[in-house]
């Protein structure tokens, strides 16, 4: 969705000479400045991955895994399988991220392997369901844990929970608009807090085991589910908790030394998260019986009420901090996805603009939460807050997410044969991507049988991107419906007034220095200067 040529001129505030004439910055200097900075270190990378993986899932999904697996023993096996499956995927993404050094994760990899149409369908699915669902689930969990101490013996007010969730989303968007470093610092601090909270849960569980309180773990496989569909749904819930291992691939272009730090961050994060998850679930199972686990919407709070006495308030606060961190990393990843999508022409070009002083993708961040109809993702996120069944949201999310993650890893195999000479700092044995693709196929096909309606809804959402691609991308700009032309142009009008938005020069493929000197362009530049320097 290309914007009209005049808007592709940078609208930075220019200094004036003594004669009063505004001077253009040197194009080469601006090109260097107007790119998002490489500020994400190895520690930031580990915090982003751990912070996104340990979001709300470990506090919501234990109930889902146990509900579908029907026994403690099988549920622990499913948690271990989920960790192994996620590790295989993370290793594949380490190869993809170091050989295709672009932000955008699976979108960028599908674009490279299978072309624009398939990549757009993946982007469309993210826009309509994957990103808003993720953020809605985490925000709802954050709000539930915040208000649970206030309403310990009754259901918290529905409207209050949704309003707090919306406020959480908006506050984190503001932080990430202001400064990338603010976002990474929030991520680091809140990741440490969530790990400490889970270590407290694990320590209590180990103390109970040391005292011999293991009645709940006797006959751990009794009543285990045998239906493959139920097992697949249990694995879905576990994998929702493990999702987030691809977070760093969304910000590859902002990493320092990504060829080293990307795979190293993955190698450090995955074992930490897997061990924490297994030990946390064992602690839950030692303290709580199955009926208590299945009826609790806030498992960790129920756990704290049973074990921590007067200090039980620590758990809901710590869990809320955990969700805040997970939502922060999700917003960072989603904004970069839409930024890259706009850069590739699959979304309005206004979403590829960045903040002149802070070097943040402000329009993409605002698009992620905006309530306006023109910028629909934020509206979808707020609408998903109205869905009462959190596990329905998880099933919607998983079907589409694993479909496209599996497709991106199939792209790894495809690129091995079509581009054998591509530099690959990390090159895996094909055993890993093949096994991952087969497991992804299983996770996509089985729910079509066991959860047909919701799976068909997921497919319908993806296929709805076909007319959107034709009208918004395939057709030349002048032949597109007038409403789309108006929408693409109207998104740009507020941006110069902000004084801070500029297109990254590296992306201006048709805006040369000679074009800028044309009279019409000079007139438009003068108008912009007047608006920026009243």
Coordinates of C-alpha atoms in Angstrom, one line a residue:
X1 CA 0.0 0.0 0.0
X2 CA 2.3 2.8 -1.3
X3 CA 1.7 6.3 -0.1
X4 CA 1.6 9.2 -2.6
X5 CA 5.1 10.4 -3.5
X6 CA 5.0 13.8 -1.6
X7 CA 4.4 12.1 1.7
X8 CA 7.5 9.9 1.2
X9 CA 9.6 13.0 1.7
X10 CA 11.1 13.1 5.2
X11 CA 9.4 15.6 7.5
X12 CA 12.2 16.3 10.0
X13 CA 12.4 19.7 11.6
X14 CA 15.2 21.6 9.9
X15 CA 17.5 24.2 11.2
X16 CA 17.4 27.6 9.6
X17 CA 20.4 29.7 8.3
X18 CA 20.8 33.3 9.2
X19 CA 19.0 34.3 6.0
X20 CA 15.9 32.4 7.2
X21 CA 16.1 29.7 4.6
X22 CA 15.6 26.1 5.8
X23 CA 18.5 23.8 5.0
X24 CA 18.1 20.2 4.0
X25 CA 20.1 17.7 6.0
X26 CA 22.6 15.6 4.1
X27 CA 20.8 12.6 2.6
X28 CA 23.6 10.2 3.6
X29 CA 23.7 11.5 7.2
X30 CA 19.9 11.1 7.5
X31 CA 20.1 7.6 6.1
X32 CA 22.5 6.7 8.9
X33 CA 20.4 8.3 11.6
X34 CA 16.9 7.2 10.5
X35 CA 17.2 3.6 11.2
X36 CA 16.2 1.9 14.4
X37 CA 19.3 1.6 16.6
X38 CA 21.0 -1.7 17.5
X39 CA 20.4 -1.4 21.2
X40 CA 19.3 -5.0 22.2
X41 CA 22.1 -6.8 24.0
X42 CA 22.5 -10.5 24.9
X43 CA 21.0 -9.9 28.3
X44 CA 18.1 -7.9 26.8
X45 CA 17.6 -10.8 24.4
X46 CA 17.4 -13.4 27.1
X47 CA 14.9 -11.2 29.0
X48 CA 12.8 -10.7 26.0
X49 CA 12.5 -14.5 25.3
X50 CA 12.1 -15.6 29.0
X51 CA 9.8 -12.6 29.6
X52 CA 7.5 -13.5 26.7
X53 CA 7.6 -17.3 27.3
X54 CA 6.8 -16.9 31.0
X55 CA 3.9 -14.6 30.4
X56 CA 0.4 -15.7 31.5
X57 CA 0.6 -19.2 30.2
X58 CA 2.1 -20.9 33.2
X59 CA -0.6 -19.3 35.3
X60 CA -3.5 -20.1 33.0
X61 CA -2.6 -23.2 31.0
X62 CA -1.9 -25.6 33.8
X63 CA -5.6 -25.9 34.1
X64 CA -6.0 -26.4 30.3
X65 CA -3.2 -29.1 30.1
X66 CA -4.7 -31.0 33.1
X67 CA -8.2 -30.7 31.8
X68 CA -7.4 -32.3 28.5
X69 CA -4.8 -34.8 29.7
X70 CA -6.9 -35.9 32.8
X71 CA -3.9 -37.0 34.9
X72 CA -0.9 -35.5 36.6
X73 CA 1.6 -37.9 35.0
X74 CA 0.4 -37.4 31.4
X75 CA 0.3 -33.6 31.9
X76 CA 3.9 -33.6 33.0
X77 CA 4.9 -35.6 30.0
X78 CA 3.0 -33.1 27.8
X79 CA 4.8 -30.2 29.4
X80 CA 8.2 -31.9 28.7
X81 CA 7.1 -32.7 25.1
X82 CA 6.1 -29.0 24.7
X83 CA 9.6 -27.9 25.9
X84 CA 11.3 -30.3 23.5
X85 CA 9.1 -29.3 20.6
X86 CA 9.7 -25.6 21.3
X87 CA 13.5 -26.2 21.5
X88 CA 13.5 -27.8 18.0
X89 CA 11.6 -24.8 16.7
X90 CA 13.9 -22.3 18.4
X91 CA 17.0 -24.0 17.0
X92 CA 15.4 -23.8 13.5
X93 CA 14.7 -20.1 14.1
X94 CA 18.3 -19.6 15.2
X95 CA 19.4 -20.8 11.7
X96 CA 16.7 -18.7 9.9
X97 CA 17.5 -15.6 12.0
X98 CA 21.2 -15.7 11.3
X99 CA 20.9 -16.4 7.6
X100 CA 18.0 -14.0 6.9
X101 CA 18.9 -11.1 9.1
X102 CA 15.6 -9.3 9.0
X103 CA 13.1 -8.4 11.7
X104 CA 9.6 -9.9 11.4
X105 CA 10.3 -13.5 12.3
X106 CA 8.1 -16.0 10.4
X107 CA 6.6 -13.3 8.2
X108 CA 10.1 -12.4 6.9
X109 CA 11.1 -16.0 6.5
X110 CA 7.9 -17.0 4.6
X111 CA 8.4 -13.9 2.4
X112 CA 11.9 -15.0 1.6
X113 CA 10.9 -18.6 0.9
X114 CA 7.4 -18.5 -0.6
X115 CA 6.8 -15.0 -1.8
X116 CA 4.6 -12.0 -1.0
X117 CA 1.1 -13.7 -1.2
X118 CA 1.8 -16.4 1.5
X119 CA 3.6 -13.9 3.6
X120 CA 0.7 -11.5 3.5
X121 CA -1.7 -14.2 4.6
X122 CA 0.5 -14.8 7.6
X123 CA 0.6 -11.1 8.3
X124 CA -3.2 -10.9 7.9
X125 CA -3.7 -13.7 10.4
X126 CA -1.4 -12.0 12.9
X127 CA -3.3 -8.7 12.4
X128 CA -6.8 -10.3 13.0
X129 CA -6.1 -13.1 15.5
X130 CA -2.6 -14.1 16.6
X131 CA -1.4 -10.8 18.1
X132 CA -4.7 -9.5 19.5
X133 CA -5.4 -12.9 21.0
X134 CA -2.0 -13.1 22.7
X135 CA -2.3 -9.7 24.1
X136 CA -5.9 -10.1 25.2
X137 CA -5.1 -13.4 27.1
X138 CA -2.1 -11.9 28.9
X139 CA -3.9 -8.6 29.7
X140 CA -6.9 -10.4 31.1
X141 CA -4.7 -12.6 33.2
X142 CA -2.9 -9.5 34.5
X143 CA -6.2 -7.9 35.4
X144 CA -7.5 -11.0 37.1
X145 CA -4.4 -11.3 39.3
X146 CA -4.5 -7.6 40.2
X147 CA -8.1 -7.6 41.4
X148 CA -8.1 -11.1 43.0
X149 CA -6.8 -10.0 46.4
X150 CA -9.6 -7.4 46.5
X151 CA -12.3 -10.0 45.8
X152 CA -10.9 -13.1 47.4
X153 CA -14.2 -14.9 47.9
X154 CA -16.2 -13.8 44.8
X155 CA -15.9 -13.3 41.1
X156 CA -14.2 -9.9 40.3
X157 CA -16.3 -7.4 38.3
X158 CA -16.2 -8.2 34.6
X159 CA -16.0 -4.6 33.5
X160 CA -13.3 -3.7 35.9
X161 CA -11.1 -6.6 34.7
X162 CA -11.5 -5.6 31.1
X163 CA -10.8 -1.9 31.8
X164 CA -7.6 -2.7 33.8
X165 CA -6.5 -5.0 30.9
X166 CA -7.0 -2.2 28.4
X167 CA -5.1 0.3 30.6
X168 CA -2.2 -2.2 30.9
X169 CA -2.0 -2.5 27.1
X170 CA -2.1 1.3 26.6
X171 CA 0.5 2.1 29.3
X172 CA 3.0 -0.3 27.7
X173 CA 2.4 1.1 24.3
X174 CA 3.3 4.6 25.6
X175 CA 6.5 3.3 27.2
X176 CA 7.6 1.7 24.0
X177 CA 6.7 4.8 22.0
X178 CA 9.0 6.9 24.1
X179 CA 12.2 4.9 24.1
X180 CA 13.4 1.4 23.1
X181 CA 15.6 1.4 26.2
X182 CA 12.6 2.1 28.4
X183 CA 10.9 -1.0 27.0
X184 CA 13.9 -3.2 27.5
X185 CA 14.4 -2.0 31.0
X186 CA 10.8 -2.7 31.9
X187 CA 11.4 -6.1 30.4
X188 CA 14.5 -6.9 32.4
X189 CA 13.1 -5.8 35.8
X190 CA 9.8 -7.5 35.4
X191 CA 11.4 -10.7 34.0
X192 CA 13.6 -10.9 37.2
X193 CA 10.4 -10.4 39.3
X194 CA 8.5 -13.2 37.6
X195 CA 11.4 -15.7 37.8
X196 CA 11.7 -14.9 41.5
X197 CA 8.0 -15.5 42.0
X198 CA 8.2 -18.9 40.3
X199 CA 11.3 -19.8 42.3
X200 CA 9.2 -19.1 45.4
X201 CA 6.5 -21.4 44.2
X202 CA 9.0 -24.1 43.3
X203 CA 10.7 -23.8 46.7
X204 CA 7.4 -24.3 48.5
X205 CA 6.7 -27.3 46.4
X206 CA 10.1 -28.8 47.2
X207 CA 9.6 -28.1 50.9
X208 CA 6.3 -30.0 50.8
X209 CA 7.9 -33.0 49.0
X210 CA 10.7 -33.0 51.5
X211 CA 8.1 -33.3 54.3
X212 CA 6.6 -36.3 52.5
X213 CA 3.4 -34.6 51.3
X214 CA 3.1 -36.5 48.0
X215 CA -0.4 -38.0 48.2
X216 CA -1.5 -36.2 45.0
X217 CA 1.3 -37.8 43.0
X218 CA 0.4 -41.4 43.9
X219 CA -1.0 -43.3 40.8
X220 CA -0.1 -40.3 38.6
X221 CA -1.3 -41.8 35.3
X222 CA -4.7 -42.9 36.6
X223 CA -7.5 -41.8 34.3
X224 CA -5.1 -40.5 31.6
X225 CA -6.7 -39.3 28.3
X226 CA -6.2 -41.7 25.3
X227 CA -8.0 -39.7 22.6
X228 CA -5.4 -38.1 20.2
X229 CA -7.7 -35.1 19.9
X230 CA -7.7 -34.4 23.6
X231 CA -3.9 -35.0 23.8
X232 CA -3.4 -32.5 21.0
X233 CA -5.6 -29.9 22.8
X234 CA -3.6 -30.5 25.9
X235 CA -0.4 -29.9 23.9
X236 CA -1.9 -26.8 22.5
X237 CA -2.4 -25.4 26.0
X238 CA 1.2 -26.3 26.9
X239 CA 2.6 -24.8 23.7
X240 CA 0.7 -21.6 24.4
X241 CA 2.8 -21.3 27.6
X242 CA 6.0 -22.0 25.6
X243 CA 5.1 -19.6 22.8
X244 CA 7.4 -16.6 22.7
X245 CA 10.7 -18.4 21.9
X246 CA 10.6 -16.6 18.5
X247 CA 10.3 -13.1 20.1
X248 CA 13.9 -12.1 19.4
X249 CA 13.5 -12.9 15.7
X250 CA 11.0 -10.1 15.5
X251 CA 13.7 -7.5 16.4
X252 CA 16.8 -9.1 14.7
X253 CA 17.7 -5.8 13.0
X254 CA 17.9 -4.0 16.4
X255 CA 20.2 -6.6 18.0
X256 CA 23.9 -6.1 18.6
X257 CA 25.8 -8.8 16.8
X258 CA 22.8 -11.0 15.9
X259 CA 24.9 -13.8 14.5
X260 CA 26.2 -14.4 18.0
X261 CA 23.6 -13.1 20.4
X262 CA 20.5 -14.5 18.7
X263 CA 21.4 -18.2 19.0
X264 CA 23.1 -17.7 22.3
X265 CA 20.0 -16.0 23.8
X266 CA 17.9 -19.0 22.6
X267 CA 20.4 -21.5 24.0
X268 CA 20.3 -19.8 27.4
X269 CA 16.5 -19.2 27.6
X270 CA 15.0 -22.5 26.5
X271 CA 16.5 -24.7 29.2
X272 CA 15.7 -22.1 31.9
X273 CA 12.1 -21.9 30.9
X274 CA 11.6 -25.7 30.5
X275 CA 13.0 -26.5 33.9
X276 CA 11.0 -23.7 35.6
X277 CA 7.8 -24.9 33.9
X278 CA 8.2 -28.6 35.0
X279 CA 9.2 -27.7 38.5
X280 CA 6.4 -25.2 38.9
X281 CA 3.8 -27.7 37.8
X282 CA 5.1 -30.3 40.1
X283 CA 4.8 -27.8 43.0
X284 CA 1.2 -27.1 41.9
X285 CA 0.4 -30.8 41.8
X286 CA 1.9 -31.5 45.3
X287 CA -0.1 -28.7 47.0
X288 CA -3.5 -28.7 45.0
X289 CA -5.7 -31.6 44.2
X290 CA -7.2 -32.0 40.7
X291 CA -10.5 -30.5 41.5
X292 CA -8.9 -27.4 42.9
X293 CA -6.7 -27.0 39.9
X294 CA -9.6 -27.4 37.4
X295 CA -11.9 -25.0 39.1
X296 CA -9.3 -22.2 39.6
X297 CA -8.9 -19.4 37.1
X298 CA -5.8 -18.2 39.0
X299 CA -3.9 -21.3 39.9
X300 CA -0.9 -19.5 41.4
X301 CA -3.1 -17.4 43.7
X302 CA -4.9 -20.5 44.9
X303 CA -1.5 -22.1 45.5
X304 CA -0.4 -19.0 47.6
X305 CA -3.6 -19.1 49.6
X306 CA -3.0 -22.7 50.5
X307 CA 0.7 -22.3 51.5
X308 CA 1.8 -18.7 52.2
X309 CA -0.7 -17.6 54.9
X310 CA -0.3 -13.9 55.5
X311 CA 2.2 -13.6 52.7
X312 CA -0.2 -14.8 50.1
X313 CA -0.6 -11.3 48.6
X314 CA 2.9 -11.7 47.2
X315 CA 1.8 -14.2 44.5
X316 CA -0.9 -12.2 42.7
X317 CA 1.3 -9.1 42.6
X318 CA 4.2 -11.1 41.3
X319 CA 2.1 -12.9 38.7
X320 CA 0.6 -9.6 37.6
X321 CA 4.2 -8.3 37.1
X322 CA 5.0 -11.4 35.1
X323 CA 2.0 -10.8 32.8
X324 CA 3.1 -7.2 32.4
X325 CA 6.5 -8.3 31.2
X326 CA 5.0 -10.8 28.8
X327 CA 2.6 -8.3 27.4
X328 CA 5.5 -5.8 27.0
X329 CA 7.5 -8.2 24.9
X330 CA 4.5 -9.1 22.8
X331 CA 3.8 -5.5 22.0
X332 CA 7.5 -5.0 21.0
X333 CA 7.3 -8.0 18.7
X334 CA 3.9 -7.1 17.2
X335 CA 4.9 -3.5 16.4
X336 CA 8.0 -4.7 14.6
X337 CA 6.0 -7.2 12.6
X338 CA 3.6 -4.5 11.4
X339 CA 6.6 -2.1 10.8
X340 CA 8.3 -4.7 8.5
X341 CA 5.0 -5.5 6.8
X342 CA 4.5 -1.9 5.9
X343 CA 8.1 -1.6 4.7
X344 CA 7.4 -4.5 2.3
X345 CA 4.2 -2.8 1.0
X346 CA 1.7 -5.1 2.7
X347 CA 0.4 -2.5 5.1
X348 CA 0.0 1.3 4.7
X349 CA 3.5 3.0 4.4
X350 CA 2.6 5.2 7.4
X351 CA 3.3 2.2 9.6
X352 CA 6.9 2.1 8.5
X353 CA 7.6 5.6 9.8
X354 CA 9.8 6.0 12.9
X355 CA 10.3 8.6 15.6
X356 CA 13.0 11.1 14.7
X357 CA 14.5 11.5 18.2
X358 CA 13.6 8.2 19.9
X359 CA 14.0 5.9 16.8
X360 CA 10.8 3.9 17.7
X361 CA 8.1 2.7 15.3
X362 CA 5.4 5.0 16.8
X363 CA 2.7 4.5 14.1
X364 CA 3.1 0.7 14.3
X365 CA 2.9 0.7 18.1
X366 CA -0.2 2.9 17.9
X367 CA -1.7 0.6 15.3
X368 CA -1.3 -2.2 17.7
X369 CA -3.8 -0.7 20.2
X370 CA -5.7 2.0 18.4
X371 CA -9.5 2.1 18.9
X372 CA -10.2 3.6 15.6
X373 CA -11.8 1.6 12.8
X374 CA -9.1 2.6 10.4
X375 CA -6.4 1.0 12.5
X376 CA -8.2 -2.2 13.4
X377 CA -5.7 -4.3 15.4
X378 CA -6.1 -2.3 18.5
X379 CA -9.9 -2.5 18.1
X380 CA -9.6 -6.3 17.7
X381 CA -7.4 -6.5 20.8
X382 CA -10.0 -4.6 22.8
X383 CA -12.8 -6.7 21.3
X384 CA -11.1 -9.9 22.2
X385 CA -11.2 -8.7 25.8
X386 CA -15.0 -9.3 25.6
X387 CA -14.6 -13.0 25.0
X388 CA -15.3 -14.8 28.3
X389 CA -13.7 -18.2 27.6
X390 CA -9.9 -17.7 27.8
X391 CA -9.3 -21.3 26.5
X392 CA -11.3 -20.6 23.4
X393 CA -8.9 -17.7 22.7
X394 CA -6.0 -20.0 23.2
X395 CA -7.3 -22.6 20.7
X396 CA -8.0 -19.8 18.1
X397 CA -4.5 -18.6 18.6
X398 CA -2.7 -21.9 18.4
X399 CA -4.2 -23.2 15.2
X400 CA -3.1 -20.2 13.2
X401 CA 0.1 -19.6 15.0
X402 CA 1.5 -23.1 14.5
X403 CA 0.3 -23.3 11.0
X404 CA 2.5 -20.4 10.0
X405 CA 5.4 -21.2 12.3
X406 CA 5.5 -24.7 10.7
X407 CA 5.3 -23.1 7.3
X408 CA 8.3 -20.8 8.0
X409 CA 10.4 -23.8 9.1
X410 CA 9.3 -25.7 6.0
X411 CA 10.8 -22.6 4.3
X412 CA 14.1 -23.4 5.9
X413 CA 14.1 -26.8 4.2
X414 CA 13.0 -25.2 0.9
X415 CA 15.8 -22.6 1.0
X416 CA 18.4 -25.3 1.7
X417 CA 17.7 -26.7 -1.8
X418 CA 16.9 -23.5 -3.7
X419 CA 19.7 -21.3 -2.1
X420 CA 22.4 -23.8 -1.1
X421 CA 25.1 -21.1 -1.2
X422 CA 23.3 -18.7 1.1
X423 CA 25.6 -17.9 4.1
X424 CA 24.4 -19.8 7.2
X425 CA 26.4 -19.0 10.4
X426 CA 24.4 -21.8 12.0
X427 CA 23.4 -24.9 9.9
X428 CA 21.3 -27.6 11.6
X429 CA 20.9 -31.2 10.7
X430 CA 17.7 -31.5 8.6
X431 CA 16.3 -33.9 11.2
X432 CA 15.3 -30.9 13.4
X433 CA 13.2 -29.0 10.9
X434 CA 11.6 -32.2 9.4
X435 CA 10.5 -33.4 12.8
X436 CA 9.2 -29.9 13.7
X437 CA 7.2 -29.7 10.4
X438 CA 5.7 -33.1 11.0
X439 CA 4.7 -32.2 14.6
X440 CA 3.2 -28.9 13.3
X441 CA 1.2 -30.8 10.7
X442 CA -0.2 -33.0 13.5
X443 CA -1.1 -29.9 15.6
X444 CA -2.9 -28.4 12.6
X445 CA -4.8 -31.5 11.3
X446 CA -5.9 -33.1 14.6
X447 CA -8.0 -30.1 15.8
X448 CA -9.8 -30.2 12.5
X449 CA -11.3 -33.4 13.7
X450 CA -11.6 -32.8 17.4
X451 CA -12.5 -29.0 17.4
X452 CA -13.8 -28.6 13.9
X453 CA -15.8 -25.4 14.3
X454 CA -13.1 -23.3 16.0
X455 CA -10.5 -24.7 13.5
X456 CA -12.7 -23.7 10.5
X457 CA -13.0 -20.2 12.1
X458 CA -9.2 -20.0 12.1
X459 CA -9.0 -21.1 8.5
X460 CA -11.7 -18.6 7.5
X461 CA -9.8 -15.8 9.2
X462 CA -6.7 -16.7 7.2
X463 CA -8.5 -17.0 3.9
X464 CA -10.2 -13.7 4.4
X465 CA -6.8 -12.2 3.6
X466 CA -7.1 -13.3 -0.1
X467 CA -9.5 -10.4 -1.1
X468 CA -7.5 -8.1 1.1
X469 CA -4.3 -8.9 -0.7
X470 CA -5.9 -8.4 -4.1
X471 CA -7.5 -5.1 -3.3
X472 CA -4.8 -3.7 -1.0
X473 CA -1.5 -5.0 -2.4
X474 CA -1.9 -6.6 -5.9
X475 CA -3.8 -3.8 -7.6
X476 CA -1.9 -0.6 -8.4
X477 CA -2.6 2.2 -6.0
X478 CA -4.7 4.2 -8.5
X479 CA -7.0 1.2 -9.3
X480 CA -7.7 0.3 -5.7
X481 CA -11.1 1.2 -4.2
X482 CA -11.4 4.8 -3.2
X483 CA -12.1 3.9 0.4
X484 CA -8.7 2.2 0.6
X485 CA -7.0 5.1 -1.1
X486 CA -8.6 7.5 1.3
X487 CA -7.7 5.3 4.3
X488 CA -4.0 5.0 3.2
X489 CA -3.8 8.8 2.8
X490 CA -5.8 9.7 5.8
X491 CA -3.5 7.7 8.1
X492 CA -0.7 10.1 7.1
X493 CA -2.4 13.5 7.9
X494 CA -1.8 13.5 11.7
X495 CA 1.8 12.5 11.4
X496 CA 3.5 15.8 10.4
X497 CA 1.7 17.5 13.3
X498 CA 3.6 15.2 15.7
X499 CA 6.9 16.9 14.6
X500 CA 8.6 13.5 15.1
X501 CA 7.7 11.1 12.3
X502 CA 10.0 10.3 9.5
X503 CA 10.3 7.5 6.8
X504 CA 13.6 5.6 7.1
X505 CA 15.6 6.8 4.1
X506 CA 16.9 3.4 3.3
X507 CA 13.3 2.4 2.4
X508 CA 12.7 5.3 0.0
X509 CA 13.2 3.4 -3.3
X510 CA 11.7 6.1 -5.5
X511 CA 12.7 9.2 -3.6
X512 CA 16.1 10.3 -4.9
X513 CA 18.0 13.5 -4.2
X514 CA 17.1 14.8 -7.7
X515 CA 13.4 14.2 -7.1
X516 CA 13.6 16.2 -3.9
X517 CA 14.9 19.2 -5.8
X518 CA 11.9 19.3 -8.1
X519 CA 9.8 22.4 -7.7
X520 CA 6.7 20.6 -6.6
X521 CA 8.7 18.7 -4.0
X522 CA 10.3 21.9 -2.8
X523 CA 6.9 23.5 -2.4
X524 CA 5.7 20.6 -0.3
X525 CA 8.8 20.7 1.8
X526 CA 8.1 24.4 2.5
X527 CA 4.6 23.6 3.5
X528 CA 5.9 20.9 5.9
X529 CA 8.5 23.3 7.4
X530 CA 5.8 25.8 8.0
X531 CA 3.7 23.3 9.8
X532 CA 6.7 22.1 11.9
X533 CA 8.1 25.5 12.6
X534 CA 5.0 27.8 13.1

